[in-house]
Coordinates of N, CA and C in Angstrom, one line a residue:
M873 N -14.7 44.1 -8.5 CA -15.4 45.3 -8.0 C -15.1 45.5 -6.5
T874 N -14.5 46.7 -6.0 CA -14.0 47.0 -4.8 C -15.2 47.3 -3.9
Q875 N -15.0 47.0 -2.6 CA -16.1 47.3 -1.7 C -16.7 48.7 -1.6
P876 N -15.7 49.8 -1.7 CA -16.3 51.2 -1.7 C -17.1 51.3 -3.0
L877 N -16.7 50.8 -4.2 CA -17.5 50.9 -5.4 C -18.8 50.2 -5.2
K878 N -18.8 49.1 -4.6 CA -20.2 48.4 -4.4 C -21.1 49.3 -3.5
F879 N -20.5 49.8 -2.4 CA -21.4 50.7 -1.7 C -21.9 52.0 -2.4
L880 N -21.0 52.5 -3.3 CA -21.3 53.6 -4.0 C -22.5 53.4 -5.0
I881 N -22.4 52.1 -5.7 CA -23.4 51.8 -6.7 C -24.7 51.4 -5.9
A882 N -24.6 50.7 -4.8 CA -25.8 50.4 -4.1 C -26.6 51.6 -3.6
G883 N -25.7 52.6 -3.1 CA -26.3 53.9 -2.7 C -27.0 54.6 -3.7
S884 N -26.4 54.6 -4.9 CA -26.8 55.4 -6.0 C -28.2 54.8 -6.5
L885 N -28.2 53.4 -6.5 CA -29.4 52.8 -7.0 C -30.6 53.0 -6.1
I886 N -30.3 53.0 -4.7 CA -31.3 53.2 -3.7 C -31.8 54.6 -3.8
G887 N -30.9 55.5 -4.0 CA -31.3 57.0 -4.1 C -32.1 57.2 -5.3
L888 N -31.7 56.6 -6.5 CA -32.5 56.8 -7.7 C -33.9 56.2 -7.5
G889 N -33.9 55.0 -6.9 CA -35.3 54.4 -6.7 C -36.2 55.1 -5.8
V890 N -35.6 55.8 -4.7 CA -36.4 56.6 -3.9 C -37.0 57.9 -4.5
V891 N -36.2 58.4 -5.3 CA -36.6 59.6 -6.1 C -37.7 59.3 -7.0
L892 N -37.5 58.3 -7.8 CA -38.5 57.8 -8.9 C -39.8 57.4 -8.1
S893 N -39.6 56.6 -7.1 CA -40.9 56.2 -6.3 C -41.5 57.4 -5.7
G894 N -40.8 58.4 -5.3 CA -41.4 59.5 -4.7 C -42.3 60.3 -5.7
L895 N -41.6 60.5 -6.9 CA -42.3 61.2 -8.0 C -43.5 60.4 -8.5
A896 N -43.5 59.0 -8.4 CA -44.6 58.3 -8.8 C -45.7 58.4 -7.8
L897 N -45.3 58.4 -6.6 CA -46.4 58.5 -5.5 C -47.0 59.9 -5.5
M898 N -46.3 60.9 -5.7 CA -46.8 62.2 -5.9 C -47.8 62.3 -7.0
A899 N -47.4 61.7 -8.1 CA -48.3 61.8 -9.3 C -49.6 61.1 -9.0
L900 N -49.5 60.0 -8.3 CA -50.5 59.0 -7.9 C -51.5 59.7 -6.9
L901 N -51.0 60.6 -6.1 CA -51.8 61.2 -5.1 C -52.4 62.5 -5.5
L902 N -52.0 63.1 -6.6 CA -52.5 64.4 -7.1 C -54.0 64.2 -7.4
P903 N -54.8 65.2 -6.9 CA -56.2 65.1 -7.1 C -56.5 65.4 -8.6
G904 N -57.6 64.8 -9.0 CA -58.1 65.1 -10.5 C -57.4 64.3 -11.4
Q905 N -56.7 63.2 -11.0 CA -55.9 62.4 -11.9 C -57.0 61.4 -12.7
T906 N -56.7 61.2 -13.9 CA -57.6 60.2 -14.6 C -57.1 58.7 -14.4
V907 N -57.9 57.8 -14.7 CA -57.6 56.4 -14.6 C -56.2 56.0 -15.4
D908 N -56.0 56.5 -16.5 CA -54.8 56.3 -17.3 C -53.6 57.0 -16.6
Q909 N -53.8 58.2 -16.0 CA -52.7 58.9 -15.3 C -52.3 58.0 -14.0
R910 N -53.3 57.5 -13.4 CA -53.0 56.8 -12.2 C -52.4 55.4 -12.6
T911 N -52.8 54.9 -13.6 CA -52.2 53.6 -14.0 C -50.8 53.8 -14.4
G912 N -50.4 54.9 -15.2 CA -49.1 55.3 -15.5 C -48.2 55.5 -14.4
A913 N -48.8 56.1 -13.3 CA -48.0 56.4 -12.1 C -47.7 55.1 -11.3
I914 N -48.7 54.1 -11.2 CA -48.3 52.9 -10.7 C -47.3 52.2 -11.5
G915 N -47.5 52.2 -12.8 CA -46.4 51.5 -13.7 C -45.1 52.1 -13.4
T916 N -45.0 53.4 -13.3 CA -43.7 54.0 -13.0 C -43.1 53.6 -11.7
L917 N -44.0 53.5 -10.8 CA -43.5 53.0 -9.4 C -42.9 51.7 -9.4
L918 N -43.8 50.7 -10.1 CA -43.4 49.2 -10.2 C -42.1 48.9 -11.0
I919 N -42.1 49.8 -12.1 CA -41.2 49.4 -13.2 C -39.8 50.2 -12.8
F920 N -39.9 51.5 -12.5 CA -38.8 52.3 -12.3 C -38.3 52.8 -10.9
G921 N -39.3 52.6 -10.2 CA -39.0 53.1 -8.7 C -38.6 52.0 -7.8
L922 N -39.3 50.9 -7.7 CA -38.9 49.8 -6.8 C -37.8 49.0 -7.1
P923 N -37.7 48.6 -8.4 CA -36.5 47.6 -8.8 C -35.1 48.3 -8.4
P924 N -34.8 49.6 -8.6 CA -33.5 50.0 -8.1 C -33.4 50.0 -6.7
I925 N -34.5 50.1 -5.9 CA -34.3 50.0 -4.4 C -34.1 48.6 -4.0
V926 N -34.8 47.6 -4.6 CA -34.4 46.3 -4.3 C -33.0 45.8 -4.7
M927 N -32.7 46.1 -6.0 CA -31.3 45.8 -6.3 C -30.2 46.5 -5.5
G928 N -30.5 47.8 -5.3 CA -29.5 48.5 -4.4 C -29.4 47.9 -2.9
G929 N -30.6 47.6 -2.5 CA -30.6 47.0 -1.1 C -29.9 45.7 -1.0
A930 N -30.0 44.9 -2.1 CA -29.5 43.5 -2.2 C -27.8 43.8 -2.3
L931 N -27.4 44.6 -3.1 CA -26.0 44.9 -3.3 C -25.4 45.5 -2.1
W932 N -26.1 46.4 -1.4 CA -25.6 46.9 -0.2 C -25.4 45.8 0.9
Y933 N -26.4 44.8 0.9 CA -26.3 43.7 2.0 C -25.2 42.9 1.6
L934 N -24.9 42.5 0.2 CA -23.9 41.6 0.0 C -22.5 42.3 0.2
A935 N -22.4 43.6 -0.1 CA -21.2 44.3 0.3 C -20.9 44.4 1.8
Q936 N -22.1 44.5 2.6 CA -21.9 44.6 4.0 C -21.3 43.2 4.5
Q937 N -22.0 42.2 4.0 CA -21.6 40.8 4.4 C -20.1 40.5 4.0
G938 N -19.7 41.1 2.8 CA -18.3 40.8 2.5 C -17.3 41.7 3.3
A939 N -17.7 42.8 3.6 CA -16.9 43.6 4.6 C -16.8 42.9 6.0
Q940 N -17.9 42.3 6.5 CA -17.9 41.8 7.7 C -17.0 40.4 7.7
A941 N -17.1 39.7 6.6 CA -16.4 38.5 6.4 C -14.9 38.7 6.4
R942 N -14.5 39.9 5.7 CA -13.0 40.3 5.6 C -12.6 40.7 7.0
E943 N -13.4 41.4 7.7 CA -13.0 41.8 9.1 C -12.7 40.6 9.9
A944 N -13.7 39.7 9.9 CA -13.6 38.4 10.8 C -12.3 37.8 10.4
A945 N -12.0 37.6 9.1 CA -10.8 36.9 8.7 C -9.5 37.7 9.3
R946 N -9.6 39.0 9.1 CA -8.4 39.8 9.6 C -8.2 39.6 11.2
Q947 N -9.3 39.5 11.9 CA -9.2 39.3 13.3 C -8.7 37.8 13.7
R948 N -9.3 37.0 12.8 CA -8.9 35.5 13.1 C -7.5 35.3 12.7
N949 N -6.8 36.1 11.6 CA -5.4 35.9 11.4 C -4.6 36.5 12.4
A950 N -4.9 37.6 12.9 CA -4.2 38.3 14.0 C -4.2 37.4 15.2
F951 N -5.4 36.7 15.5 CA -5.4 35.9 16.7 C -4.5 34.7 16.5
F952 N -4.5 33.9 15.4 CA -3.7 32.9 15.2 C -2.2 33.2 15.2
Y953 N -2.0 34.2 14.7 CA -0.5 34.7 14.5 C 0.0 35.0 16.0
L954 N -0.8 35.7 16.7 CA -0.3 36.0 18.0 C -0.2 34.7 18.9
V955 N -1.2 33.9 18.8 CA -1.1 32.5 19.6 C 0.1 31.8 19.1
Q956 N 0.5 31.7 17.9 CA 1.7 31.0 17.5 C 2.9 31.7 18.0
Q957 N 3.0 33.0 17.9 CA 4.1 33.8 18.3 C 4.4 33.7 19.8
G958 N 3.2 33.6 20.5 CA 3.3 33.5 22.0 C 3.3 32.2 22.6
K959 N 3.4 31.2 21.7 CA 3.4 29.7 22.2 C 2.1 29.4 23.0
G960 N 1.1 29.9 22.5 CA -0.2 29.7 23.1 C -0.8 30.7 24.0
Q961 N 0.0 31.7 24.4 CA -0.4 32.8 25.3 C -0.5 34.1 24.6
I962 N -1.7 34.8 25.0 CA -2.0 36.1 24.3 C -2.6 37.0 25.4
T963 N -2.5 38.2 25.4 CA -3.2 39.3 26.3 C -4.2 40.0 25.4
V964 N -5.0 40.7 26.1 CA -6.0 41.5 25.5 C -5.3 42.7 24.9
L965 N -4.4 43.2 25.4 CA -3.6 44.5 24.8 C -2.9 44.1 23.5
D966 N -2.2 42.8 23.5 CA -1.5 42.4 22.4 C -2.6 42.1 21.1
F967 N -3.7 41.6 21.5 CA -4.6 41.4 20.4 C -5.2 42.7 20.0
A968 N -5.6 43.6 20.9 CA -6.2 44.9 20.6 C -5.3 45.7 19.6
I969 N -3.9 45.6 19.9 CA -3.0 46.3 19.0 C -3.0 45.6 17.6
A970 N -2.7 44.3 17.6 CA -2.7 43.6 16.4 C -4.0 43.7 15.4
A971 N -5.2 43.6 16.1 CA -6.4 43.6 15.3 C -7.0 45.0 15.2
K972 N -6.3 46.0 15.8 CA -6.9 47.4 15.8 C -8.3 47.5 16.3
L973 N -8.5 46.9 17.5 CA -9.8 46.9 18.1 C -9.6 47.7 19.5
D974 N -10.8 48.1 20.0 CA -10.7 48.7 21.3 C -10.7 47.6 22.4
G975 N -10.5 48.0 23.6 CA -10.2 47.0 24.6 C -11.4 46.1 24.9
D976 N -12.6 46.7 24.9 CA -13.8 45.8 25.1 C -14.0 44.9 24.1
R977 N -13.8 45.2 22.8 CA -14.1 44.3 21.6 C -13.0 43.2 21.6
A978 N -11.7 43.6 21.9 CA -10.8 42.7 21.9 C -10.9 41.6 22.9
K979 N -11.3 42.0 24.2 CA -11.6 41.1 25.3 C -12.8 40.2 25.0
A980 N -13.8 40.8 24.3 CA -15.0 39.9 23.9 C -14.6 38.8 22.9
Y981 N -13.7 39.2 22.0 CA -13.2 38.3 21.0 C -12.5 37.2 21.7
L982 N -11.6 37.5 22.6 CA -10.6 36.5 23.2 C -11.5 35.5 24.1
D983 N -12.6 36.2 24.7 CA -13.5 35.4 25.6 C -14.2 34.4 24.8
D984 N -14.6 34.7 23.6 CA -15.3 33.7 22.7 C -14.3 32.7 22.2
R985 N -13.0 33.0 21.9 CA -12.1 32.0 21.5 C -11.7 31.1 22.7
A986 N -11.7 31.7 23.9 CA -11.4 30.9 25.0 C -12.4 29.8 25.2
R987 N -13.7 30.2 25.1 CA -14.8 29.1 25.2 C -14.7 28.2 24.1
E988 N -14.2 28.7 22.9 CA -14.2 27.7 21.7 C -13.1 26.8 21.9
F989 N -11.9 27.1 22.4 CA -10.9 26.3 22.5 C -10.5 25.8 23.9
N990 N -11.4 26.0 24.7 CA -11.2 25.7 26.2 C -9.8 26.1 26.7
A991 N -9.7 27.5 26.7 CA -8.4 28.1 27.1 C -8.5 28.3 28.7
D992 N -7.2 28.3 29.1 CA -7.0 28.6 30.6 C -6.6 30.0 30.7
F993 N -6.5 30.5 32.0 CA -6.1 31.9 32.2 C -4.8 31.9 33.2
D994 N -4.0 32.9 33.0 CA -2.9 33.0 34.0 C -2.8 34.6 34.3
V995 N -2.6 34.8 35.6 CA -2.6 36.2 36.0 C -1.2 36.4 36.6
S996 N -0.5 37.4 36.1 CA 0.9 37.7 36.5 C 0.8 38.5 37.8
A997 N 2.1 38.7 38.4 CA 2.1 39.4 39.6 C 1.7 40.9 39.4
A998 N 1.8 41.3 38.3 CA 1.3 42.7 38.0 C -0.1 42.8 37.6
G999 N -0.8 41.6 37.7 CA -2.3 41.7 37.4 C -2.6 41.5 35.9
V1000 N -1.6 41.3 35.1 CA -1.9 41.1 33.6 C -2.5 39.6 33.4
V1001 N -3.6 39.6 32.7 CA -4.2 38.4 32.4 C -3.8 37.9 31.1
R1002 N -3.4 36.6 31.0 CA -3.0 35.9 29.8 C -3.9 34.8 29.5
Y1003 N -4.4 34.9 28.3 CA -5.2 33.6 27.8 C -4.2 32.6 27.3
C1004 N -4.4 31.4 27.9 CA -3.5 30.3 27.6 C -4.1 29.2 26.7
F1005 N -3.8 29.1 25.4 CA -4.4 28.1 24.5 C -3.5 27.0 24.4
D1006 N -4.0 25.8 24.4 CA -3.3 24.6 24.3 C -3.2 24.3 22.7
T1007 N -2.0 24.5 22.1 CA -1.8 24.3 20.7 C -1.4 22.9 20.4
A1008 N -1.4 22.1 21.2 CA -0.9 20.6 21.0 C 0.6 20.4 20.8
L1009 N 1.2 21.4 20.0 CA 2.6 21.3 19.7 C 3.5 22.4 20.4
S1010 N 2.9 23.2 21.2 CA 3.6 24.2 21.9 C 4.5 23.5 22.9
G1011 N 4.2 22.4 23.5 CA 5.1 21.9 24.4 C 6.2 21.1 23.8
A1012 N 6.2 20.9 22.5 CA 7.3 20.2 21.9 C 8.1 21.2 21.1
I1013 N 8.1 22.4 21.3 CA 8.9 23.3 20.5 C 10.5 23.1 21.0
A1014 N 10.6 23.1 22.3 CA 12.0 22.9 22.8 C 12.1 21.5 23.5
L1015 N 12.4 20.6 22.8 CA 12.6 19.3 23.3 C 13.9 19.1 24.1
P1016 N 14.0 18.3 25.2 CA 15.2 18.0 25.9 C 16.2 17.3 24.9
I1017 N 17.4 17.7 25.2 CA 18.6 17.0 24.3 C 18.4 15.5 24.4
G1018 N 18.5 14.8 23.3 CA 18.5 13.3 23.3 C 17.2 12.8 23.3
Q1019 N 16.1 13.6 23.4 CA 14.7 13.1 23.2 C 14.4 12.7 21.7
P1020 N 13.9 11.6 21.4 CA 13.5 11.3 20.0 C 12.6 12.5 19.4
Q1021 N 12.9 12.8 18.2 CA 12.0 13.8 17.5 C 11.3 13.1 16.3
Y1022 N 10.2 13.6 16.0 CA 9.3 13.0 14.9 C 8.9 14.1 14.0
D1023 N 8.7 13.6 12.7 CA 8.1 14.3 11.7 C 6.7 13.9 11.4
V1024 N 5.9 14.8 11.2 CA 4.5 14.3 10.7 C 4.2 14.7 9.4
I1025 N 3.7 13.7 8.6 CA 3.7 13.9 7.0 C 2.2 13.6 6.6
L1026 N 1.7 14.7 6.0 CA 0.3 14.5 5.4 C 0.4 14.0 4.0
Q1027 N -0.2 12.8 3.9 CA -0.1 12.0 2.6 C -1.4 12.2 1.7
D1028 N -2.5 12.3 2.3 CA -3.7 12.6 1.5 C -4.8 12.9 2.5
Y1029 N -5.9 13.4 1.9 CA -7.2 13.7 2.6 C -8.4 13.6 1.7
P1030 N -9.6 13.4 2.3 CA -10.7 13.4 1.5 C -11.1 14.9 1.0
G1031 N -11.4 15.0 -0.3 CA -11.7 16.3 -0.8 C -12.8 17.0 -0.1
R1032 N -13.8 16.2 0.4 CA -14.9 17.0 1.1 C -14.4 17.5 2.5
Q1033 N -13.4 17.0 3.0 CA -13.0 17.4 4.3 C -11.8 18.4 4.2
R1034 N -11.6 18.9 3.1 CA -10.5 19.9 2.9 C -10.5 21.0 3.9
Q1035 N -11.6 21.6 4.0 CA -11.7 22.8 5.0 C -11.4 22.4 6.4
A1036 N -12.0 21.1 6.8 CA -11.8 20.7 8.2 C -10.3 20.4 8.4
V1037 N -9.7 19.7 7.4 CA -8.2 19.4 7.6 C -7.3 20.6 7.7
E1038 N -7.7 21.6 6.8 CA -7.0 22.8 6.8 C -7.1 23.5 8.1
T1039 N -8.3 23.6 8.6 CA -8.5 24.3 10.0 C -7.8 23.5 11.1
A1040 N -7.8 22.2 11.1 CA -7.1 21.4 12.1 C -5.7 21.7 12.1
I1041 N -5.1 21.6 10.8 CA -3.5 21.8 10.9 C -3.2 23.2 11.2
L1042 N -4.0 24.3 10.9 CA -3.7 25.6 11.3 C -3.8 25.7 12.8
R1043 N -4.8 25.0 13.4 CA -4.9 25.1 14.9 C -3.8 24.3 15.7
L1044 N -3.5 23.2 15.1 CA -2.5 22.2 15.8 C -1.1 22.4 15.5
T1045 N -0.8 23.1 14.5 CA 0.6 23.2 14.3 C 1.1 24.8 14.2
D1046 N 2.3 25.0 14.0 CA 2.7 26.5 14.0 C 2.8 27.0 12.6
L1047 N 2.2 26.3 11.6 CA 2.3 26.8 10.3 C 1.3 28.0 10.1
S1048 N 1.8 28.9 9.3 CA 0.9 30.1 8.9 C -0.2 29.7 8.1
E1049 N -1.3 30.5 7.9 CA -2.4 30.2 7.1 C -2.0 30.1 5.6
M1050 N -1.1 30.9 5.2 CA -0.7 30.7 3.8 C 0.0 29.4 3.5
R1051 N 0.9 29.0 4.5 CA 1.7 27.7 4.4 C 0.7 26.6 4.4
V1052 N -0.4 26.6 5.3 CA -1.3 25.5 5.4 C -2.1 25.3 4.1
R1053 N -2.3 26.4 3.4 CA -3.1 26.3 2.0 C -2.0 25.6 1.1
E1054 N -0.8 25.9 1.1 CA 0.1 25.3 0.2 C 0.3 23.8 0.5
V1055 N 0.4 23.5 1.8 CA 0.5 22.1 2.2 C -0.8 21.4 1.6
I1056 N -1.9 21.8 1.8 CA -3.2 21.2 1.4 C -3.1 21.0 -0.2
Q1057 N -2.6 22.0 -0.9 CA -2.6 21.8 -2.3 C -1.5 20.8 -2.8
Q1058 N -0.3 20.9 -2.0 CA 0.7 20.0 -2.4 C 0.6 18.6 -2.1
S1059 N -0.2 18.4 -1.0 CA -0.4 16.9 -0.5 C -1.2 16.1 -1.5
K1060 N -2.0 16.7 -2.4 CA -2.6 15.9 -3.4 C -1.7 15.3 -4.5
K1061 N -0.5 15.9 -4.5 CA 0.5 15.5 -5.5 C 1.7 14.6 -4.9
R1062 N 2.0 15.0 -3.6 CA 3.1 14.3 -3.0 C 2.9 14.4 -1.6
P1063 N 3.5 13.6 -0.6 CA 3.4 13.8 0.9 C 4.2 15.1 1.3
V1064 N 3.6 15.8 2.3 CA 4.1 17.0 2.7 C 4.3 17.0 4.2
A1065 N 5.4 17.5 4.7 CA 5.5 17.6 6.2 C 4.7 18.7 6.7
I1066 N 4.0 18.4 7.7 CA 3.3 19.5 8.5 C 3.8 19.8 9.9
A1067 N 4.7 19.0 10.4 CA 5.4 19.3 11.6 C 6.8 18.6 11.7
N1068 N 7.7 19.2 12.2 CA 9.0 18.7 12.1 C 9.7 18.7 13.4
G1069 N 10.4 17.8 13.9 CA 11.2 17.7 15.2 C 10.3 17.8 16.5
V1070 N 9.1 17.2 16.4 CA 8.2 17.3 17.6 C 8.3 16.0 18.5
S1071 N 7.7 16.0 19.6 CA 7.8 14.8 20.5 C 6.7 13.8 19.9
Q1072 N 7.0 12.6 20.4 CA 6.1 11.4 20.0 C 4.6 11.7 20.3
V1073 N 4.4 12.2 21.6 CA 3.1 12.6 21.9 C 2.4 13.5 21.1
A1074 N 3.1 14.6 20.8 CA 2.5 15.6 20.0 C 2.2 15.1 18.5
A1075 N 3.2 14.3 18.0 CA 3.1 13.8 16.8 C 1.9 12.8 16.6
E1076 N 1.7 11.9 17.6 CA 0.7 11.1 17.6 C -0.6 11.8 17.8
D1077 N -0.7 12.7 18.5 CA -1.9 13.5 18.8 C -2.4 14.1 17.5
L1078 N -1.4 14.7 16.8 CA -1.7 15.4 15.4 C -2.1 14.3 14.4
R1079 N -1.6 13.2 14.4 CA -1.9 12.2 13.5 C -3.3 11.6 13.7
E1080 N -3.7 11.4 15.1 CA -4.9 10.9 15.4 C -6.0 11.9 15.0
R1081 N -5.8 13.1 15.3 CA -6.9 14.2 15.0 C -7.2 14.3 13.5
L1082 N -6.0 14.2 12.8 CA -6.3 14.4 11.3 C -6.9 13.1 10.7
E1083 N -6.4 11.9 11.2 CA -7.0 10.7 10.8 C -8.5 10.6 11.1
G1084 N -8.8 11.3 12.2 CA -10.3 11.3 12.6 C -11.1 12.0 11.6
L1085 N -10.4 12.9 10.7 CA -11.2 13.6 9.6 C -11.0 12.9 8.3
G1086 N -10.4 11.7 8.3 CA -10.2 10.9 7.1 C -8.9 11.1 6.4
A1087 N -8.0 11.8 7.0 CA -6.7 12.0 6.3 C -5.8 10.8 6.6
T1088 N -4.8 10.7 5.6 CA -3.8 9.7 5.7 C -2.5 10.4 6.2
V1089 N -2.0 10.1 7.4 CA -0.9 10.8 8.0 C 0.2 9.8 8.4
L1090 N 1.4 10.1 8.2 CA 2.5 9.3 8.6 C 3.5 9.9 9.6
V1091 N 3.7 9.2 10.6 CA 4.8 9.8 11.6 C 6.1 9.1 11.6
I1092 N 7.1 9.8 11.3 CA 8.5 9.3 11.0 C 9.5 9.7 12.2
L1093 N 10.1 8.8 12.6 CA 11.3 9.0 13.5 C 12.5 9.7 12.8
Q1094 N 13.0 10.9 13.3 CA 14.0 11.4 12.6 C 15.4 10.6 12.9

């Protein structure tokens, strides 16, 4: 069921419940009503008036929560993509364009992420503020010629830690969210590379962080 359809159904249920409840209350408040008539009005209110309002309200709430969750996921995906593309650096304007947000909301979002990930700030000569996030592997993207390079292999992870391992790989490597999901699934069948050609420091850092979550990680010299 699509979100617009959920909102439509929820609105219809609430509207129907309000109309029936209103009619029942009007009948209940009319002067000269007998006991049976009042009892019937109360029954109509309880059986036909209030339930649609409750069900419609619950459906509306769930639809609203789903819409907010999707919006949060869209903003998160835009953020991680720009951080990866910018090698850890991102501006408010870049994020506002990618996430389709106004400047104030984009800045508030980046400020929250800066506190979450302990980001630094850099101000250019033109006054442009860049948020600088340490992605752990960003410094290993261009290694000096002749420096040893390492591959990091995910061999296994505890099932209960799947979400934590997935989040760690997404934050610490340049893999896309879709590729991380594929890696997580494949690693239960065979070892899968999650970083290639990185420095020893970056490889060991990634290994230590994942092993801290209970994962089995192998670092191989190329």
